[in-house]
Coordinates of C-alpha atoms in Angstrom, one line a residue:
M158 CA 235.3 192.1 72.0
K159 CA 235.0 191.2 67.5
P160 CA 232.1 188.8 66.4
V161 CA 233.0 186.4 63.4
N162 CA 231.2 186.3 60.8
V163 CA 231.3 182.0 59.9
T164 CA 228.7 182.7 57.0
P165 CA 231.8 182.2 54.1
I166 CA 233.6 179.6 56.6
L167 CA 230.3 177.0 55.9
A168 CA 230.0 178.0 52.1
E169 CA 233.1 176.2 51.7
G170 CA 233.8 172.1 51.3
S171 CA 235.4 169.4 53.4
L172 CA 237.4 171.2 56.2
F173 CA 237.8 171.5 60.3
R174 CA 239.2 175.3 60.7
I175 CA 239.6 177.2 64.5
V176 CA 237.9 180.4 63.9
A177 CA 237.3 181.8 67.3
G178 CA 238.8 181.5 71.2
T179 CA 239.7 183.3 74.3
A180 CA 241.5 181.6 76.8
Q181 CA 239.1 179.6 78.1
S182 CA 237.1 177.5 74.9
Q183 CA 237.4 178.3 71.5
V184 CA 235.0 176.7 68.4
G185 CA 235.9 175.2 65.6
I186 CA 233.8 174.6 62.2
L187 CA 234.2 170.6 60.9
I188 CA 232.2 170.3 57.2
L189 CA 232.5 166.6 56.4
G190 CA 230.8 165.3 52.8
S191 CA 228.9 163.3 52.0
G192 CA 230.3 159.9 53.2
E193 CA 233.4 161.5 54.9
K194 CA 234.0 161.0 58.9
T195 CA 236.1 162.3 61.0
G196 CA 238.8 159.7 60.5
G197 CA 237.7 156.7 63.9
L198 CA 237.1 157.0 67.2
H199 CA 239.0 158.8 68.5
A200 CA 240.5 160.8 72.1
S201 CA 243.6 161.9 71.4
D202 CA 243.4 165.1 70.0
H203 CA 241.8 166.3 73.3
P204 CA 242.0 163.9 75.7
E205 CA 241.0 167.3 78.2
A206 CA 238.4 169.1 76.5
D207 CA 234.7 168.7 76.1
Q208 CA 233.5 169.6 72.7
V209 CA 230.5 171.0 71.8
V210 CA 228.9 170.4 68.4
Y211 CA 226.4 172.0 66.9
V212 CA 224.9 171.1 63.5
V213 CA 224.3 173.8 61.0
S214 CA 223.0 172.1 58.7
G215 CA 222.7 167.8 57.0
H216 CA 222.9 164.8 58.5
G217 CA 225.0 163.0 60.1
E218 CA 225.4 160.6 62.9
A219 CA 227.7 160.3 65.8
T220 CA 229.5 157.4 67.9
I221 CA 230.8 158.1 71.1
R222 CA 232.8 154.9 73.0
D223 CA 230.0 152.4 72.2
Q224 CA 227.0 154.1 71.4
T225 CA 226.1 156.1 67.6
A226 CA 223.0 158.8 67.1
P227 CA 221.8 160.9 64.3
L228 CA 222.1 164.4 63.7
A229 CA 220.4 167.0 61.4
P230 CA 220.1 169.5 62.2
G231 CA 219.7 171.7 65.7
D232 CA 220.3 169.0 67.3
V233 CA 223.9 169.6 70.1
L234 CA 225.8 166.9 71.1
I235 CA 228.5 167.0 74.2
I236 CA 231.6 165.1 73.9
D237 CA 232.8 164.7 77.1
A238 CA 236.8 165.2 77.1
G239 CA 238.4 161.6 76.9
D240 CA 236.5 160.6 75.7
P241 CA 237.0 157.7 71.5
H242 CA 234.5 159.4 69.5
E243 CA 233.6 160.1 65.3
L244 CA 231.0 162.5 63.9
R245 CA 230.2 161.1 59.8
C246 CA 228.5 162.6 57.0
T247 CA 225.5 160.2 56.2
G248 CA 223.2 163.0 54.0
D249 CA 223.8 163.5 50.4
E250 CA 224.9 167.1 51.7
P251 CA 227.9 167.9 53.5
L252 CA 227.0 167.8 57.2
R253 CA 228.4 171.3 58.4
T254 CA 229.1 171.5 62.8
L255 CA 230.3 174.3 64.9
N256 CA 232.3 173.0 67.9
V257 CA 232.7 175.2 71.1
Y258 CA 235.7 173.1 73.1
A259 CA 236.6 174.3 76.7
P260 CA 239.5 174.5 77.4
P261 CA 240.7 175.1 74.7
T262 CA 243.3 172.2 72.7
Y263 CA 244.4 174.0 68.8

């Protein structure tokens, strides 16, 4: 076991990076700048993996299939495997999320 300190990564600009994983899951960091989004509704990048999104900081919105919901610090969102989805930063500050994929997909 080796803890991963993600504080320096969360201070960076826009990015998506896998930071840790096992045979059953993996953890990634997503940072979107103001107005940025994940690129349209998508499901093909992890069709077999559920995605758990924890909002560390910033504000945004999540669209899953045809439903949209606001995101704020402390929120947790679960995206079922294969569901078309998109995240978007709606605030002036970056939207920073910690994402768990199970099973690993990246």
